[in-house]
């Protein structure tokens, strides 16, 4: 691509979410680790992604799979050590891959020294690093759905936690907390990380009146509804810090509010988040009407040339896209085309490039108290057991069809899901229209979703058929099928129909030597 060098890298790449404990295990303890990930960087480079987001690898009692941190400036021995992380950064950079860490600012572990001090007595100097009250209100927590307040026997007050009782919320109104967390960011930025995914960043500011919230009576949890002006002030501080570093370091927020307009507000006046996740498309069923609305809403809330959207159809908190869309491989492939051809930065959750489905857990194998184990299963690398996980049995059971879907089984097959992802990623990299161009909806049969991506010198048309039957999609002019989700009729003249659950990327026929 030419003429795009002035754009920050994070607008031009596809980001891959690594869930480290399930990615690759080098030391054979059944839990993925940093050396395991380093050994697979060539796989990620060959896939064609441009950046990795690493879910938390910090020291943690693992009540919430590492989102309960007891030291922000170290690596949990389960995953390796700081030298491994430094090596990961340099090996990733050698391959042109950026590395993002997960920053969890809303809460620590209850085993963090700050909280241990804070709860020691009301007079402790770290008491107001957390949020203590004599009386609870009606706020509800996520994961277990219970009260967001827990009673502390020793100091005889309640502390606030938007998640598990083992995850007390920090008090960001305390300037010492702000400074301590700024220091955490500097620690990693100085080591060379390229940015952060910020966990539940909209939760940082709390309603200063601590009034009951009627929505909690109706079953909502604070994580879905908390939206306070103070979070924006905190974000502006984080942004100023990050902007002092060279090379376009990036802040990507997890704003878990299910409203695209509210999500967009967290970009501020280009002085808060660079990008945020937007969850309505991840919640959407396999339905063109719902997707059309989600995409139109994004277009409305993220006008061209200002805020830049993101797209994610799976992550470690939700059922995988293939499982949510009913298990069909054709749909899964069509969804890959959708994810990788919209305007904005797409996120691939590890294993979606293999069409993994959720693993089945039983009462014996269940790990997550929030019931989110399904999408967190280990990645199968090899066809034969133990599927590239030598040593102890992995911490969660493998997903279904483990041999057929293993990387080794798919690698050599163009029609495989992995082959399709590689092809889509390379097509996106080479097309200015697809990577950074405008998005414009095209008229189509209601069961189709059709759009045009275009830049000044490049153009593609994408059509996704959500239906179980073929539909006509007539177009003026002559078009070539560049990629088809079922790999049929590629490089051939497009005949004006899209098969059941097929998605196509079309480009204009350039000369008469093409068919
Ligand atoms: C985010 C994470 C989730 C975690 C929660 C608390 O939503 O994605 O896994 O449980 O925050 O940190």
Coordinates of C-alpha atoms and ligand atoms in Angstrom, one line a residue:
X1 CA 0.0 0.0 0.0
X2 CA 1.2 3.5 -0.7
X3 CA 0.5 6.8 0.9
X4 CA -0.5 5.4 4.3
X5 CA 2.7 5.9 6.2
X6 CA 1.3 8.9 8.1
X7 CA -1.4 6.7 9.6
X8 CA -0.7 5.2 13.0
X9 CA 0.1 1.5 12.8
X10 CA -2.9 0.5 14.9
X11 CA -5.3 1.6 12.1
X12 CA -3.6 -0.6 9.6
X13 CA -3.2 -3.9 11.4
X14 CA -5.3 -6.8 12.5
X15 CA -4.8 -7.5 16.3
X16 CA -4.6 -11.0 17.6
X17 CA -5.7 -11.7 21.2
X18 CA -3.4 -14.2 22.9
X19 CA -4.8 -15.9 25.9
X20 CA -1.5 -17.0 27.3
X21 CA -2.5 -19.9 29.5
X22 CA -4.1 -21.7 26.5
X23 CA -1.8 -20.7 23.7
X24 CA 1.4 -22.8 23.9
X25 CA 3.1 -24.6 26.7
X26 CA 6.9 -24.8 26.7
X27 CA 7.6 -26.2 30.2
X28 CA 5.0 -29.0 30.1
X29 CA 3.0 -27.9 33.2
X30 CA -0.2 -27.9 31.3
X31 CA -0.5 -24.1 31.2
X32 CA 0.7 -22.0 28.3
X33 CA 3.6 -19.6 28.9
X34 CA 5.7 -16.9 27.4
X35 CA 8.4 -19.2 26.1
X36 CA 5.6 -21.2 24.4
X37 CA 4.3 -18.0 22.8
X38 CA 7.8 -17.0 21.7
X39 CA 8.2 -20.3 19.9
X40 CA 5.0 -19.7 18.0
X41 CA 5.7 -16.2 16.8
X42 CA 6.4 -17.4 13.3
X43 CA 3.0 -19.0 13.2
X44 CA 1.4 -15.6 14.0
X45 CA 3.6 -13.8 11.5
X46 CA 2.6 -16.3 8.8
X47 CA -1.1 -15.8 9.8
X48 CA -0.6 -12.1 8.9
X49 CA -1.6 -10.2 12.0
X50 CA 0.3 -7.1 12.9
X51 CA -0.1 -6.9 16.7
X52 CA -0.7 -9.2 19.7
X53 CA -2.7 -8.4 22.8
X54 CA -1.6 -10.5 25.7
X55 CA -4.2 -11.2 28.3
X56 CA -2.8 -10.7 31.9
X57 CA 0.5 -12.5 32.8
X58 CA 1.2 -10.7 36.1
X59 CA 1.5 -12.4 39.5
X60 CA -1.9 -13.3 40.6
X61 CA -3.8 -15.8 42.9
X62 CA -5.8 -16.5 39.7
X63 CA -9.3 -16.2 41.2
X64 CA -10.2 -14.5 37.9
X65 CA -7.6 -16.0 35.5
X66 CA -5.1 -13.2 36.2
X67 CA -7.5 -10.3 36.2
X68 CA -6.8 -10.2 39.9
X69 CA -3.3 -8.8 40.0
X70 CA -1.1 -8.7 43.1
X71 CA 2.0 -7.2 41.4
X72 CA 1.6 -4.9 38.3
X73 CA 5.3 -4.9 37.6
X74 CA 6.3 -8.6 37.3
X75 CA 5.3 -11.8 35.6
X76 CA 3.6 -14.7 37.3
X77 CA 6.0 -17.7 37.4
X78 CA 3.3 -19.8 35.7
X79 CA 4.0 -17.8 32.5
X80 CA 7.8 -17.1 32.9
X81 CA 9.7 -14.1 34.1
X82 CA 10.6 -10.5 33.1
X83 CA 13.5 -11.8 31.0
X84 CA 11.0 -13.9 29.0
X85 CA 8.8 -10.9 28.5
X86 CA 11.7 -8.8 27.3
X87 CA 12.6 -11.5 24.9
X88 CA 9.0 -11.7 23.7
X89 CA 9.0 -8.0 23.0
X90 CA 12.2 -8.1 21.0
X91 CA 11.3 -11.3 19.1
X92 CA 7.9 -9.8 18.2
X93 CA 9.5 -6.6 17.1
X94 CA 12.1 -8.5 15.0
X95 CA 9.1 -9.9 13.1
X96 CA 7.4 -6.6 12.8
X97 CA 4.7 -7.5 15.3
X98 CA 3.6 -5.0 18.0
X99 CA 2.9 -6.2 21.5
X100 CA 0.1 -4.9 23.8
X101 CA -0.2 -5.8 27.4
X102 CA -3.5 -6.0 29.4
X103 CA -3.7 -3.1 31.9
X104 CA -6.2 -3.7 34.7
X105 CA -6.7 -0.4 36.5
X106 CA -10.1 -0.8 38.1
X107 CA -9.2 -3.3 40.8
X108 CA -6.3 -5.3 42.2
X109 CA -6.3 -8.7 43.9
X110 CA -7.2 -8.8 47.5
X111 CA -3.7 -10.2 47.9
X112 CA -2.0 -7.1 46.5
X113 CA 0.2 -5.5 49.2
X114 CA -1.8 -2.3 48.8
X115 CA -5.1 -4.0 49.8
X116 CA -3.5 -6.0 52.5
X117 CA -2.4 -2.7 54.1
X118 CA -5.6 -0.9 53.3
X119 CA -7.7 -3.5 55.1
X120 CA -5.3 -3.7 58.1
X121 CA -6.9 -0.8 59.9
X122 CA -9.0 2.3 59.2
X123 CA -6.0 4.4 60.2
X124 CA -3.6 2.7 57.6
X125 CA -2.0 5.2 55.2
X126 CA -3.3 3.1 52.3
X127 CA -6.9 3.0 53.6
X128 CA -8.2 5.3 51.0
X129 CA -6.5 3.5 48.1
X130 CA -9.7 1.5 48.0
X131 CA -13.4 2.3 48.6
X132 CA -14.7 1.8 52.1
X133 CA -18.2 2.5 53.5
X134 CA -20.1 1.9 56.6
X135 CA -23.2 0.9 54.7
X136 CA -23.5 -0.9 51.4
X137 CA -25.8 0.3 48.6
X138 CA -27.7 -1.9 46.1
X139 CA -24.9 -2.2 43.5
X140 CA -24.4 -5.6 42.0
X141 CA -21.1 -7.2 41.0
X142 CA -20.2 -9.1 37.9
X143 CA -19.1 -12.7 37.6
X144 CA -21.0 -14.0 40.6
X145 CA -23.9 -11.5 40.4
X146 CA -23.8 -10.8 44.1
X147 CA -23.5 -7.6 46.1
X148 CA -20.7 -5.3 45.0
X149 CA -19.8 -4.8 48.7
X150 CA -18.1 -7.2 51.1
X151 CA -17.8 -6.9 54.8
X152 CA -14.3 -6.8 56.3
X153 CA -14.3 -8.3 59.8
X154 CA -11.0 -6.7 60.9
X155 CA -11.7 -3.1 60.1
X156 CA -15.5 -3.3 60.4
X157 CA -16.4 -1.7 57.0
X158 CA -17.6 -2.7 53.6
X159 CA -15.2 -2.5 50.6
X160 CA -16.4 -2.1 47.0
X161 CA -15.7 -4.6 44.2
X162 CA -17.4 -4.5 40.8
X163 CA -16.2 -8.1 40.2
X164 CA -15.4 -10.9 42.7
X165 CA -14.8 -10.1 46.4
X166 CA -11.2 -11.0 45.7
X167 CA -11.0 -8.0 43.3
X168 CA -11.4 -4.8 45.4
X169 CA -11.8 -1.6 43.4
X170 CA -9.1 1.0 43.6
X171 CA -10.0 4.5 44.6
X172 CA -8.8 6.6 41.6
X173 CA -9.9 9.8 43.3
X174 CA -6.8 9.4 45.4
X175 CA -3.9 11.1 43.5
X176 CA -1.4 8.6 45.0
X177 CA -3.3 5.8 43.2
X178 CA -3.2 7.7 40.0
X179 CA 0.5 8.2 40.3
X180 CA 1.2 4.6 41.2
X181 CA -0.7 3.4 38.2
X182 CA 1.0 5.9 35.9
X183 CA 4.3 4.4 37.2
X184 CA 3.0 1.0 36.1
X185 CA 2.4 2.2 32.6
X186 CA 5.8 3.8 32.4
X187 CA 7.4 0.6 33.6
X188 CA 6.0 -1.4 30.6
X189 CA 6.3 1.4 28.1
X190 CA 10.0 1.8 29.0
X191 CA 10.5 -1.9 28.3
X192 CA 9.1 -1.4 24.8
X193 CA 5.5 -2.5 24.9
X194 CA 3.5 -0.8 22.2
X195 CA 0.4 -0.1 24.2
X196 CA -2.4 -1.5 26.3
X197 CA -5.8 -3.0 26.3
X198 CA -7.4 -1.4 29.3
X199 CA -9.7 -3.6 31.3
X200 CA -13.2 -2.2 32.1
X201 CA -11.9 1.4 31.8
X202 CA -15.4 2.9 32.1
X203 CA -15.6 1.5 35.7
X204 CA -12.8 3.7 37.1
X205 CA -15.0 6.7 38.1
X206 CA -17.7 5.9 40.6
X207 CA -20.9 7.8 41.3
X208 CA -19.7 10.1 44.1
X209 CA -23.1 10.0 45.8
X210 CA -23.1 6.2 46.0
X211 CA -26.8 6.3 45.3
X212 CA -28.7 3.0 44.8
X213 CA -29.1 2.3 41.1
X214 CA -32.6 1.2 40.1
X215 CA -31.1 -0.8 37.2
X216 CA -29.4 -3.1 39.8
X217 CA -32.9 -4.0 41.1
X218 CA -33.7 -5.2 37.6
X219 CA -30.7 -7.5 37.6
X220 CA -28.0 -5.3 35.9
X221 CA -24.5 -5.3 37.2
X222 CA -22.5 -2.1 37.6
X223 CA -20.0 -3.2 34.9
X224 CA -22.7 -2.8 32.3
X225 CA -24.0 0.6 33.4
X226 CA -21.2 2.5 35.2
X227 CA -20.5 5.6 33.2
X228 CA -19.1 8.6 35.1
X229 CA -17.4 11.8 34.0
X230 CA -14.4 11.1 36.3
X231 CA -13.3 8.1 34.2
X232 CA -12.8 10.5 31.3
X233 CA -10.6 12.7 33.4
X234 CA -8.5 9.7 34.4
X235 CA -8.2 8.7 30.7
X236 CA -7.0 12.1 29.6
X237 CA -4.2 11.7 32.2
X238 CA -3.3 8.2 30.8
X239 CA -3.4 9.5 27.3
X240 CA -1.0 12.4 28.0
X241 CA 1.4 10.0 29.6
X242 CA 1.3 7.6 26.6
X243 CA 1.6 10.4 24.1
X244 CA 4.9 11.3 25.5
X245 CA 6.4 8.1 24.1
X246 CA 7.4 7.8 20.5
X247 CA 6.1 5.4 17.9
X248 CA 2.3 5.7 18.3
X249 CA 1.8 3.7 21.6
X250 CA -1.9 2.9 21.8
X251 CA -4.6 2.8 24.4
X252 CA -7.5 0.4 23.6
X253 CA -10.3 0.4 26.2
X254 CA -12.7 -2.2 27.1
X255 CA -15.8 -0.1 27.5
X256 CA -18.3 -2.7 28.4
X257 CA -21.4 -0.5 28.1
X258 CA -23.7 -1.9 25.5
X259 CA -24.3 1.4 23.7
X260 CA -22.1 2.4 20.7
X261 CA -22.7 6.1 21.3
X262 CA -21.6 5.8 24.9
X263 CA -18.5 3.8 23.8
X264 CA -17.6 6.5 21.3
X265 CA -17.6 9.1 24.0
X266 CA -14.6 7.4 25.5
X267 CA -12.5 8.6 22.6
X268 CA -13.0 12.1 24.0
X269 CA -11.7 14.9 21.7
X270 CA -8.9 12.6 20.5
X271 CA -7.5 13.0 24.0
X272 CA -8.8 9.8 25.7
X273 CA -8.8 6.3 24.2
X274 CA -7.3 5.7 20.7
X275 CA -9.8 2.9 20.3
X276 CA -12.4 1.0 22.2
X277 CA -14.1 -2.3 22.0
X278 CA -17.7 -2.1 21.0
X279 CA -19.7 -5.1 22.2
X280 CA -23.1 -4.9 20.4
X281 CA -21.7 -6.8 17.3
X282 CA -20.2 -9.4 19.6
X283 CA -23.7 -9.9 21.2
X284 CA -25.4 -10.0 17.8
X285 CA -26.9 -13.3 16.6
X286 CA -26.2 -14.5 13.0
X287 CA -28.8 -12.1 11.5
X288 CA -28.3 -9.5 8.8
X289 CA -30.8 -7.2 10.3
X290 CA -29.0 -7.0 13.6
X291 CA -25.5 -6.7 12.0
X292 CA -26.7 -4.0 9.6
X293 CA -28.0 -1.9 12.5
X294 CA -24.8 -2.4 14.5
X295 CA -22.6 -1.4 11.5
X296 CA -24.8 1.6 10.7
X297 CA -24.6 2.7 14.3
X298 CA -20.8 2.5 14.2
X299 CA -20.8 4.5 11.0
X300 CA -23.0 7.1 12.7
X301 CA -21.0 7.3 16.0
X302 CA -17.5 7.1 14.5
X303 CA -17.5 9.6 11.6
X304 CA -14.7 9.3 9.1
X305 CA -11.4 11.0 9.9
X306 CA -12.0 11.1 13.6
X307 CA -12.6 8.2 15.9
X308 CA -11.5 4.8 14.6
X309 CA -13.8 1.8 15.4
X310 CA -12.8 -1.8 16.3
X311 CA -14.5 -5.1 15.5
X312 CA -14.4 -8.3 17.7
X313 CA -16.6 -11.3 17.3
X314 CA -15.1 -13.4 20.1
X315 CA -13.0 -13.0 23.2
X316 CA -12.1 -14.9 26.4
X317 CA -15.3 -13.7 28.2
X318 CA -17.8 -15.0 25.6
X319 CA -18.8 -18.0 23.7
X320 CA -16.7 -18.4 20.5
X321 CA -18.3 -17.1 17.3
X322 CA -18.7 -20.5 15.7
X323 CA -20.5 -21.8 18.8
X324 CA -22.7 -18.7 19.0
X325 CA -23.6 -19.0 15.3
X326 CA -24.8 -22.6 15.6
X327 CA -21.6 -24.5 14.8
X328 CA -21.8 -24.2 11.0
X329 CA -18.5 -24.0 9.3
X330 CA -19.9 -22.1 6.3
X331 CA -21.2 -19.4 8.6
X332 CA -17.9 -19.3 10.5
X333 CA -16.2 -18.7 7.2
X334 CA -18.6 -16.0 6.2
X335 CA -18.2 -14.4 9.6
X336 CA -14.4 -14.3 9.0
X337 CA -15.0 -12.3 5.8
X338 CA -17.3 -9.9 7.7
X339 CA -14.9 -9.4 10.6
X340 CA -11.9 -8.7 8.3
X341 CA -13.6 -6.3 5.8
X342 CA -15.3 -3.7 7.9
X343 CA -13.9 -0.2 8.5
X344 CA -11.9 -0.3 11.7
X345 CA -9.3 -2.5 13.4
X346 CA -10.4 -6.1 13.7
X347 CA -9.5 -8.4 16.6
X348 CA -9.1 -12.1 16.2
X349 CA -9.4 -14.2 19.3
X350 CA -6.9 -17.0 19.3
X351 CA -8.3 -20.2 17.8
X352 CA -11.0 -18.5 15.8
X353 CA -8.6 -18.8 12.9
X354 CA -9.0 -22.6 13.4
X355 CA -12.8 -22.5 13.7
X356 CA -12.6 -23.8 17.2
X357 CA -15.9 -24.3 19.1
X358 CA -16.3 -23.9 22.8
X359 CA -15.0 -26.7 24.9
X360 CA -17.4 -28.6 27.1
X361 CA -16.7 -28.4 30.8
X362 CA -18.2 -30.5 33.5
X363 CA -18.5 -29.8 37.2
X364 CA -15.1 -31.5 37.6
X365 CA -13.2 -29.6 34.8
X366 CA -14.9 -26.1 35.4
X367 CA -12.4 -23.5 36.4
X368 CA -13.9 -20.0 35.9
X369 CA -16.4 -18.9 38.6
X370 CA -18.2 -16.9 35.9
X371 CA -18.7 -20.0 33.6
X372 CA -16.6 -18.5 30.8
X373 CA -14.3 -21.5 30.3
X374 CA -15.8 -22.5 26.9
X375 CA -13.7 -20.2 24.8
X376 CA -10.6 -20.5 26.9
X377 CA -9.6 -24.1 25.9
X378 CA -6.0 -24.9 24.8
X379 CA -5.1 -24.4 21.2
X380 CA -4.5 -27.7 19.4
X381 CA -1.2 -27.6 17.5
X382 CA -0.7 -31.2 16.4
X383 CA -3.1 -33.8 15.0
X384 CA -2.1 -36.5 17.4
X385 CA -2.6 -36.4 21.2
X386 CA -1.3 -34.6 23.2
X387 CA -1.8 -32.1 20.4
X388 CA 1.4 -30.2 21.0
X389 CA 0.9 -30.0 24.8
X390 CA 3.5 -32.5 26.0
X391 CA 3.7 -33.0 29.8
X392 CA 0.9 -32.5 32.1
X393 CA -2.7 -32.6 30.8
X394 CA -3.7 -29.0 29.9
X395 CA -5.7 -27.0 32.4
X396 CA -8.9 -27.2 30.4
X397 CA -10.1 -29.9 28.1
X398 CA -9.5 -29.5 24.3
X399 CA -12.3 -28.1 22.2
X400 CA -14.4 -30.5 20.0
X401 CA -12.8 -32.0 16.7
X402 CA -9.4 -31.4 18.2
X403 CA -7.5 -33.4 15.6
X404 CA -9.3 -32.1 12.5
X405 CA -9.0 -28.5 13.6
X406 CA -5.4 -28.7 14.8
X407 CA -3.0 -26.2 13.2
X408 CA -1.0 -29.1 11.7
X409 CA -4.1 -30.5 10.0
X410 CA -5.2 -27.1 8.5
X411 CA -1.8 -25.7 7.6
X412 CA -1.5 -27.3 4.2
X413 CA -5.1 -26.9 3.1
X414 CA -6.2 -23.8 1.3
X415 CA -9.9 -24.5 1.9
X416 CA -9.3 -24.8 5.7
X417 CA -10.3 -22.0 8.0
X418 CA -6.6 -21.2 8.7
X419 CA -6.0 -21.0 4.9
X420 CA -9.0 -18.6 4.6
X421 CA -7.8 -16.4 7.4
X422 CA -4.3 -16.2 5.9
X423 CA -5.7 -15.3 2.6
X424 CA -8.1 -12.7 4.0
X425 CA -5.4 -11.1 6.1
X426 CA -3.0 -10.8 3.1
X427 CA -5.8 -9.4 1.0
X428 CA -6.6 -6.8 3.6
X429 CA -3.0 -5.8 4.0
X430 CA -2.6 -5.3 0.2
X431 CA -5.8 -3.4 -0.3
X432 CA -5.9 0.2 0.8
X433 CA -9.7 0.2 0.4
X434 CA -10.1 -2.8 2.8
X435 CA -7.6 -1.7 5.4
X436 CA -8.3 2.0 5.7
X437 CA -10.9 2.9 3.2
X438 CA -14.4 4.3 3.6
X439 CA -17.5 2.0 4.2
X440 CA -20.7 2.5 2.3
X441 CA -23.7 0.2 2.4
X442 CA -25.1 -1.2 -0.9
X443 CA -28.7 -2.0 -1.6
X444 CA -29.3 -5.8 -1.5
X445 CA -31.8 -8.5 -0.7
X446 CA -32.6 -8.2 3.1
X447 CA -30.9 -11.5 3.8
X448 CA -27.7 -10.2 2.3
X449 CA -25.3 -7.6 3.8
X450 CA -23.5 -5.8 1.0
X451 CA -21.1 -2.9 1.2
X452 CA -18.4 -1.1 -0.7
X453 CA -15.0 -0.2 0.7
X454 CA -13.1 2.5 -1.2
X455 CA -10.1 4.8 -1.0
X456 CA -9.0 7.2 -3.7
X457 CA -7.2 4.5 -5.7
X458 CA -8.8 1.2 -4.6
X459 CA -12.2 -0.4 -4.3
X460 CA -13.8 -3.7 -3.1
X461 CA -17.3 -4.9 -2.8
X462 CA -18.2 -7.4 -0.1
X463 CA -21.4 -9.4 0.1
X464 CA -22.4 -11.8 2.8
X465 CA -25.4 -14.1 2.5
X466 CA -26.8 -14.9 5.9
X467 CA -29.5 -17.1 4.4
X468 CA -29.7 -20.9 3.9
X469 CA -30.5 -20.3 0.2
X470 CA -28.8 -18.6 -2.7
X471 CA -29.7 -15.0 -3.5
X472 CA -29.1 -12.7 -6.5
X473 CA -26.8 -9.8 -6.0
X474 CA -26.7 -8.0 -9.4
X475 CA -24.0 -5.5 -10.0
X476 CA -23.3 -3.0 -12.8
X477 CA -20.0 -3.7 -14.5
X478 CA -17.7 -6.7 -14.4
X479 CA -16.4 -7.9 -11.1
X480 CA -13.9 -10.7 -10.2
X481 CA -14.4 -12.9 -7.1
X482 CA -11.1 -12.2 -5.2
X483 CA -12.0 -14.3 -2.2
X484 CA -15.0 -16.5 -1.5
X485 CA -15.6 -17.9 2.0
X486 CA -16.0 -21.4 0.5
X487 CA -13.1 -20.9 -1.8
X488 CA -15.3 -21.6 -4.9
X489 CA -15.0 -19.6 -8.1
X490 CA -12.1 -17.4 -7.0
X491 CA -10.4 -15.4 -9.7
X492 CA -13.5 -16.0 -11.9
X493 CA -16.0 -13.4 -13.2
X494 CA -18.7 -12.8 -10.5
X495 CA -22.0 -14.2 -11.8
X496 CA -24.4 -12.1 -9.7
X497 CA -25.4 -14.7 -7.1
X498 CA -24.2 -15.4 -3.6
X499 CA -24.6 -19.0 -2.4
X500 CA -26.2 -20.0 1.0
X501 CA -24.0 -18.7 3.8
X502 CA -21.3 -17.6 1.5
X503 CA -19.4 -14.3 1.6
X504 CA -17.4 -12.8 -1.3
X505 CA -14.9 -10.1 -1.8
X506 CA -15.1 -8.7 -5.3
X507 CA -12.8 -6.4 -7.2
X508 CA -13.3 -4.7 -10.6
X509 CA -12.2 -6.7 -13.6
X510 CA -9.2 -4.9 -14.8
X511 CA -8.5 -6.1 -18.3
X512 CA -9.8 -8.5 -20.8
X513 CA -7.2 -11.2 -20.0
X514 CA -9.1 -11.9 -16.8
X515 CA -11.9 -14.3 -17.2
Ligands
LIG1 C1 -12.8 -7.8 31.9 C2 -12.1 -9.1 31.5 C3 -12.7 -10.2 32.3 C4 -12.5 -10.0 33.7 C5 -13.0 -8.7 34.2 C6 -12.5 -8.3 35.5 O1 -14.2 -7.8 31.6 O2 -12.2 -9.2 30.1 O3 -12.1 -11.5 31.9 O4 -13.1 -11.0 34.5 O5 -12.7 -7.6 33.3 O6 -11.2 -7.9 35.4

